[in-house]
PDB file of C-alpha atoms in Angstrom:
ATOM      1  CA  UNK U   1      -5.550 -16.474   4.856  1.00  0.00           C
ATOM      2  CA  UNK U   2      -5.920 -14.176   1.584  1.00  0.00           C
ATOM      3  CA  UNK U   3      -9.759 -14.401   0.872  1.00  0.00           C
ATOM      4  CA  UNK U   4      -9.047 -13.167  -2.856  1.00  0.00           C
ATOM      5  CA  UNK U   5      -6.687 -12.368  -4.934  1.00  0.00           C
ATOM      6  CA  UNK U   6      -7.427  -9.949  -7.826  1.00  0.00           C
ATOM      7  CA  UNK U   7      -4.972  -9.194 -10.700  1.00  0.00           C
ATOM      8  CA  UNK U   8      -5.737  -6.817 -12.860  1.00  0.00           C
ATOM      9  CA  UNK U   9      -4.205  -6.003 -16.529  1.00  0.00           C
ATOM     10  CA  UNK U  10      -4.087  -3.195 -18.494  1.00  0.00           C
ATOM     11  CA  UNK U  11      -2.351  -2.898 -21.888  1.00  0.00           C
ATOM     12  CA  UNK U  12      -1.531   0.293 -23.564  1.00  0.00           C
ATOM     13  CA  UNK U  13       0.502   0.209 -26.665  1.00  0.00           C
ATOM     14  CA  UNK U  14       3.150  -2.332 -26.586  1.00  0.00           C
ATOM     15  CA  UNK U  15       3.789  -1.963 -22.702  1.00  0.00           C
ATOM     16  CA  UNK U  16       1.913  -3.981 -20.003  1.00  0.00           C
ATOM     17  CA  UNK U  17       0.422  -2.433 -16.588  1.00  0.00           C
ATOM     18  CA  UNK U  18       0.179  -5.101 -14.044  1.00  0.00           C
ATOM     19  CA  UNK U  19      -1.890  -4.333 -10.566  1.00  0.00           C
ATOM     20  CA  UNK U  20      -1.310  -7.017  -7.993  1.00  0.00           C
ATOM     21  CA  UNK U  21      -3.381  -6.758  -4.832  1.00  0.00           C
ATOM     22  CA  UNK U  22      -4.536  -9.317  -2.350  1.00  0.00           C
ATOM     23  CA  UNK U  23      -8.190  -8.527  -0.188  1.00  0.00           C
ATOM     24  CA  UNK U  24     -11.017  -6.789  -1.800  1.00  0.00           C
ATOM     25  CA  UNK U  25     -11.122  -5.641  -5.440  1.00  0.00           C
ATOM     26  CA  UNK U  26      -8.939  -2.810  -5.988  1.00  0.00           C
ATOM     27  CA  UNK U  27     -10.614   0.636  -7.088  1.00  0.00           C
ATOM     28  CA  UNK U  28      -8.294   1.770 -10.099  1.00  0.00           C
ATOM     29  CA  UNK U  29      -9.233   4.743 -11.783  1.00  0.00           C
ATOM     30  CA  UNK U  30      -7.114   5.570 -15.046  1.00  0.00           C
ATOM     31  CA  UNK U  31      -4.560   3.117 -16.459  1.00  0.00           C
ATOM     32  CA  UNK U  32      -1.830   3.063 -13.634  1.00  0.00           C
ATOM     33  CA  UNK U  33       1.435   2.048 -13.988  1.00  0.00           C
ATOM     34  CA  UNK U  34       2.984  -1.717 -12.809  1.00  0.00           C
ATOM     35  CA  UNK U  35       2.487  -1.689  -8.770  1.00  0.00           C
ATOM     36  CA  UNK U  36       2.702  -4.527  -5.932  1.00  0.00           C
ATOM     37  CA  UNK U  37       2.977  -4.399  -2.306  1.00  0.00           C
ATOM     38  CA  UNK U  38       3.758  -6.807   0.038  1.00  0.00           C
ATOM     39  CA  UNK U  39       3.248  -8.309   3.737  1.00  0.00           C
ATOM     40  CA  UNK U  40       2.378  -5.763   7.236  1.00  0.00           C
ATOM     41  CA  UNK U  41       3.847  -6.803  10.085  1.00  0.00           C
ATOM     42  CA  UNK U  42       1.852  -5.525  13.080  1.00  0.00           C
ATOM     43  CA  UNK U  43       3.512  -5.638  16.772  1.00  0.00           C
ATOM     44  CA  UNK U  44       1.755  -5.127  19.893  1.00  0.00           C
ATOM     45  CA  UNK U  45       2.993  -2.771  22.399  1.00  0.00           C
ATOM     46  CA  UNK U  46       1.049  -1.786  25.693  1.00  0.00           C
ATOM     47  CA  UNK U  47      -1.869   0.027  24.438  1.00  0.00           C
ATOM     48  CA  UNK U  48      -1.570   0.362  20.736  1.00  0.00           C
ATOM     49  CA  UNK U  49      -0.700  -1.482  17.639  1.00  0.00           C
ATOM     50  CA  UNK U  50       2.570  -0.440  15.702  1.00  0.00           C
ATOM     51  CA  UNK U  51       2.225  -1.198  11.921  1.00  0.00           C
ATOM     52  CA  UNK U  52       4.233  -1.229   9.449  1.00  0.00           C
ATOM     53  CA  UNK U  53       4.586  -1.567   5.401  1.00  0.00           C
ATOM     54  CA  UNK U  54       7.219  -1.738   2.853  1.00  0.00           C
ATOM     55  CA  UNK U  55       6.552   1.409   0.159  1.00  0.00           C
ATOM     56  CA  UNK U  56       5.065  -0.501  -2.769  1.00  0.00           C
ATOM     57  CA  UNK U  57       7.316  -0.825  -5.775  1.00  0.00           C
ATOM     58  CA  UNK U  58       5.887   1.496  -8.708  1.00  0.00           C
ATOM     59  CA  UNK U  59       6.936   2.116 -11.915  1.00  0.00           C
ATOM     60  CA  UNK U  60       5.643   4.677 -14.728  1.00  0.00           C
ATOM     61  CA  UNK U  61       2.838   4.832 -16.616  1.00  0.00           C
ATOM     62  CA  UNK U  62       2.987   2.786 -20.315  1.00  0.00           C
ATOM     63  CA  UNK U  63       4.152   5.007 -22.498  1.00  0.00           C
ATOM     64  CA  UNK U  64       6.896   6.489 -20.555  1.00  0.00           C
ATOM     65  CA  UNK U  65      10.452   6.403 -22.434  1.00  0.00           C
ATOM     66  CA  UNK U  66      13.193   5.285 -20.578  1.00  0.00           C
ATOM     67  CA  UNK U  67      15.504   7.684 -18.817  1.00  0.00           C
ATOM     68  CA  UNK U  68      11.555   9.646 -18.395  1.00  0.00           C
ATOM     69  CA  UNK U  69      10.381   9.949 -14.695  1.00  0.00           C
ATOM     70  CA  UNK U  70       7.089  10.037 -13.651  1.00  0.00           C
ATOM     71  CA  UNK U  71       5.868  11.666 -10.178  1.00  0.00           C
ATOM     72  CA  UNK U  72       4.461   8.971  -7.635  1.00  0.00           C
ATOM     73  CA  UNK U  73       2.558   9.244  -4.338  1.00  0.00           C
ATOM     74  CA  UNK U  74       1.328   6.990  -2.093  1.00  0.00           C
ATOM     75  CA  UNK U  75      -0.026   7.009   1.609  1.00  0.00           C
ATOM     76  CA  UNK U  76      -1.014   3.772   3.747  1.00  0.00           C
ATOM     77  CA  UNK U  77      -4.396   3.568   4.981  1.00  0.00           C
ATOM     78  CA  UNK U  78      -5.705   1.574   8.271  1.00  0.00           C
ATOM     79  CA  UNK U  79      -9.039   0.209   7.791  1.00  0.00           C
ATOM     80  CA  UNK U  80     -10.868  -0.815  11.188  1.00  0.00           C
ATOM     81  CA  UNK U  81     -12.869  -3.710   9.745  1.00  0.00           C
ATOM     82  CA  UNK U  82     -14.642  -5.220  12.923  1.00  0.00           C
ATOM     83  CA  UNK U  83     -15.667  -1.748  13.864  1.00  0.00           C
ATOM     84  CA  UNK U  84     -16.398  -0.171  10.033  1.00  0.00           C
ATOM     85  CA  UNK U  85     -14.338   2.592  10.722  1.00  0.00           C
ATOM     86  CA  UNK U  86     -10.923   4.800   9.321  1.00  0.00           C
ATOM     87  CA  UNK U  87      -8.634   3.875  11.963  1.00  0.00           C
ATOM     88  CA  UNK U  88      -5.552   5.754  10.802  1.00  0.00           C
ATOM     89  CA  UNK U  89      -3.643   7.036   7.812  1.00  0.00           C
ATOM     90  CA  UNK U  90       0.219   8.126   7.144  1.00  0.00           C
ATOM     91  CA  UNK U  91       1.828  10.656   5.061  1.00  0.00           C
ATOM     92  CA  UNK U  92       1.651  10.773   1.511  1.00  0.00           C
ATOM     93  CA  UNK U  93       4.999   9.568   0.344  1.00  0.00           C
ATOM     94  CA  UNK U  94       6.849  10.438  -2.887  1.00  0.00           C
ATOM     95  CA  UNK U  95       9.235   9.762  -5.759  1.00  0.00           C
ATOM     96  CA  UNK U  96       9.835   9.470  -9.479  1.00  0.00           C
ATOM     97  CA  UNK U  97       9.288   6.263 -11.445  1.00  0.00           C
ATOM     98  CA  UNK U  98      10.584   5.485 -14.981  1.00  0.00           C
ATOM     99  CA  UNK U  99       9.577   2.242 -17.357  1.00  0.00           C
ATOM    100  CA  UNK U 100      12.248   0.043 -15.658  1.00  0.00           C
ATOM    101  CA  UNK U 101      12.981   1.491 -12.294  1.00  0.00           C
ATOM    102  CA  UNK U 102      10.697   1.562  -9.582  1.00  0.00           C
ATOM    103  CA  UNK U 103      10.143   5.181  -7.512  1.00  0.00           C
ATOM    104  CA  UNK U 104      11.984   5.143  -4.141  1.00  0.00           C
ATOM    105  CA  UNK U 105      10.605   5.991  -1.202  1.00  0.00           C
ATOM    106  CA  UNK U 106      10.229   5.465   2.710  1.00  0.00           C
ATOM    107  CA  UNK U 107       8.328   2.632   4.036  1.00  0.00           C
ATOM    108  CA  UNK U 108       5.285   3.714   6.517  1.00  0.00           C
ATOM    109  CA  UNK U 109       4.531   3.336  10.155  1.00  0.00           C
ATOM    110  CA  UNK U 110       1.681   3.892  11.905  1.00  0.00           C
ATOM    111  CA  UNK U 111       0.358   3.422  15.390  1.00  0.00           C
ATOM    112  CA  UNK U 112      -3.550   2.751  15.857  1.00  0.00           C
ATOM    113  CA  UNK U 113      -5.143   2.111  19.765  1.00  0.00           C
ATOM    114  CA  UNK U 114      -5.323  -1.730  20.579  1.00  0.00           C
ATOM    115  CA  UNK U 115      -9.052  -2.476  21.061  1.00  0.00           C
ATOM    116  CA  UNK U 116     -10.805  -6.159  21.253  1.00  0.00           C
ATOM    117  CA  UNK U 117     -11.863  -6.578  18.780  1.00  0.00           C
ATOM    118  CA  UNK U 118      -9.234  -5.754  16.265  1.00  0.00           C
ATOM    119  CA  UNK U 119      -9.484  -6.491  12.640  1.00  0.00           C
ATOM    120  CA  UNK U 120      -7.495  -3.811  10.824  1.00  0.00           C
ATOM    121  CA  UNK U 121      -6.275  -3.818   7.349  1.00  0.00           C
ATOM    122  CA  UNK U 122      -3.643  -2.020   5.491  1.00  0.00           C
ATOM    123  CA  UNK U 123      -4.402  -0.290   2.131  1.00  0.00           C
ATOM    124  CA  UNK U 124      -1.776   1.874   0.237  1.00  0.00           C
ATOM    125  CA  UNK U 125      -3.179   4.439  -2.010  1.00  0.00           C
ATOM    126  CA  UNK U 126      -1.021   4.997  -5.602  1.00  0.00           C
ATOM    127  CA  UNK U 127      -1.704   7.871  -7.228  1.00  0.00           C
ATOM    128  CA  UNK U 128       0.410   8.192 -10.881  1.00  0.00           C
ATOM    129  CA  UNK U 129       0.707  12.535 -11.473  1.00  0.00           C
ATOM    130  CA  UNK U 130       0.442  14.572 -14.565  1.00  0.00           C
ATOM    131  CA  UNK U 131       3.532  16.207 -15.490  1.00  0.00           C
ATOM    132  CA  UNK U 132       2.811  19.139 -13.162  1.00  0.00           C
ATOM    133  CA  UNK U 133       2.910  16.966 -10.104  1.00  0.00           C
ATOM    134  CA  UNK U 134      -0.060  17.643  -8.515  1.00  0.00           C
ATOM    135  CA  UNK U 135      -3.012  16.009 -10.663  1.00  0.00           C
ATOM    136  CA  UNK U 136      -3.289  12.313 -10.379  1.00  0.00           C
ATOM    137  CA  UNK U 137      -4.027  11.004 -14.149  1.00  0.00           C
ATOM    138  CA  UNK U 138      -4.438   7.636 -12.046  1.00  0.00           C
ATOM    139  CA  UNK U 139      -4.637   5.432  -8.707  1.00  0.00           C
ATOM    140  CA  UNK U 140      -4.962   2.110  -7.658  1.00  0.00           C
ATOM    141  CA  UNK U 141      -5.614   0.801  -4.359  1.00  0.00           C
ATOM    142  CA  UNK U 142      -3.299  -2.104  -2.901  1.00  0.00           C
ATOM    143  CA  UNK U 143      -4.181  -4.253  -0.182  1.00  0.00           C
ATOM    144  CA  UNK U 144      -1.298  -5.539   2.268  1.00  0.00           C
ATOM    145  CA  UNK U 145      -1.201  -9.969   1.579  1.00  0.00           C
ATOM    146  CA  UNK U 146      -0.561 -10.925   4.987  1.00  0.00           C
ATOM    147  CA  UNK U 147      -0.061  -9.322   8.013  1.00  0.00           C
ATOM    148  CA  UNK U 148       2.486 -10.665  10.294  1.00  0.00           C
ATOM    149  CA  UNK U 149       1.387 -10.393  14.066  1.00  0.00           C
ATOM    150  CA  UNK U 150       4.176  -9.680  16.968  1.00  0.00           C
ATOM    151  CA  UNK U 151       3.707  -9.247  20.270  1.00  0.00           C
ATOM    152  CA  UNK U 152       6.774  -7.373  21.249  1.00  0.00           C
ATOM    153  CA  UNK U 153       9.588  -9.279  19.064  1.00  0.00           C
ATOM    154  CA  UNK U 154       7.804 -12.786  19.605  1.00  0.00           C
ATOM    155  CA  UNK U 155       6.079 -13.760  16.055  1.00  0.00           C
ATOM    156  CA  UNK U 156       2.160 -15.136  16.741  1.00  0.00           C
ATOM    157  CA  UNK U 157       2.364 -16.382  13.050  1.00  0.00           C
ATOM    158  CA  UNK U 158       1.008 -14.775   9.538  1.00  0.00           C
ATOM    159  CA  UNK U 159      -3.244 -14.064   9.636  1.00  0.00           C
ATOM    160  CA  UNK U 160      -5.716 -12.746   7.275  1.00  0.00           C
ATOM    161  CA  UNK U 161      -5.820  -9.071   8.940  1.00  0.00           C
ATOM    162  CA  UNK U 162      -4.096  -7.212  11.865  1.00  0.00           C
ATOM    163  CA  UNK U 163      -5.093  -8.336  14.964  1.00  0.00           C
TER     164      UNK U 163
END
């Protein structure tokens, strides 16, 4: 079950940012562009934990023109909750984003150890770039809104973290 679900707007000019993240209040630094992810799905398999997350959609920063591009990043994030701890992370992934089309690219996987307890969570980190695509102007946070459990291709049913 989602314990909270923060939206966040931001308005710049004439065009409206819109954050949506499930979980824990997002930390957004800047005014980021228009971002939402979606569900985990988390499969069990011997000894470890296989999960995986669509990329978020993101689109530009307001103020972008169309037919403009603006560099993206984002990496997924494992959060340990029962034990506190970083329990993985993936590669930062990549793209350009205009005002009306969302960046494209590849959805993450990553494998974390099966322990008991197991609460993990999934957190992608956006990061919007200046134009010489390497200094973030802005970032978000976005936490997964479900995670779907497997164990091997049997569904256990939709929970409130990956167990």
């Amino acid at each position: 079950m989602i314990t909270e679900l923060t939206t966040a707007l931001a308005l710049a000019g004439t065009a409206t940012a819109v954050v949506f993240t499930a979980g824990p209040a997002a930390a957004t630094e800047g005014e980021p562009g228009a971002a939402v992810t979606g569900q985990a799905t988390c499969t069990h398999s011997d000894d470890k934990i296989v999960i995986e997350i669509d990329a978020p959609v993101i689109f530009a920063q307001a103020g972008y023109q169309p037919g403009q591009r603006q560099q993206i990043r984002y990496r997924t994030v494992i959060v340990d909750s029962a034990q506190g701890v970083l329990a993985g992370a993936g590669e930062w992934e990549s793209g350009r984003a205009g005002d009306t089309e969302p960046a494209e690219m590849d959805d993450t996987e990553v494998d974390v150890l099966r322990n008991d307890p197991n609460a993990y969570s999934v957190v992608q980190e956006v990061e919007w770039l200046a134009p010489d695509g390497e200094n973030p102007v802005a970032s978000t946070e976005l936490y997964a809104t479900g995670y779907l459990i497997k164990d091997g291709r049997t569904e256990l049913g939709v929970f409130d973290s990956c167990q």
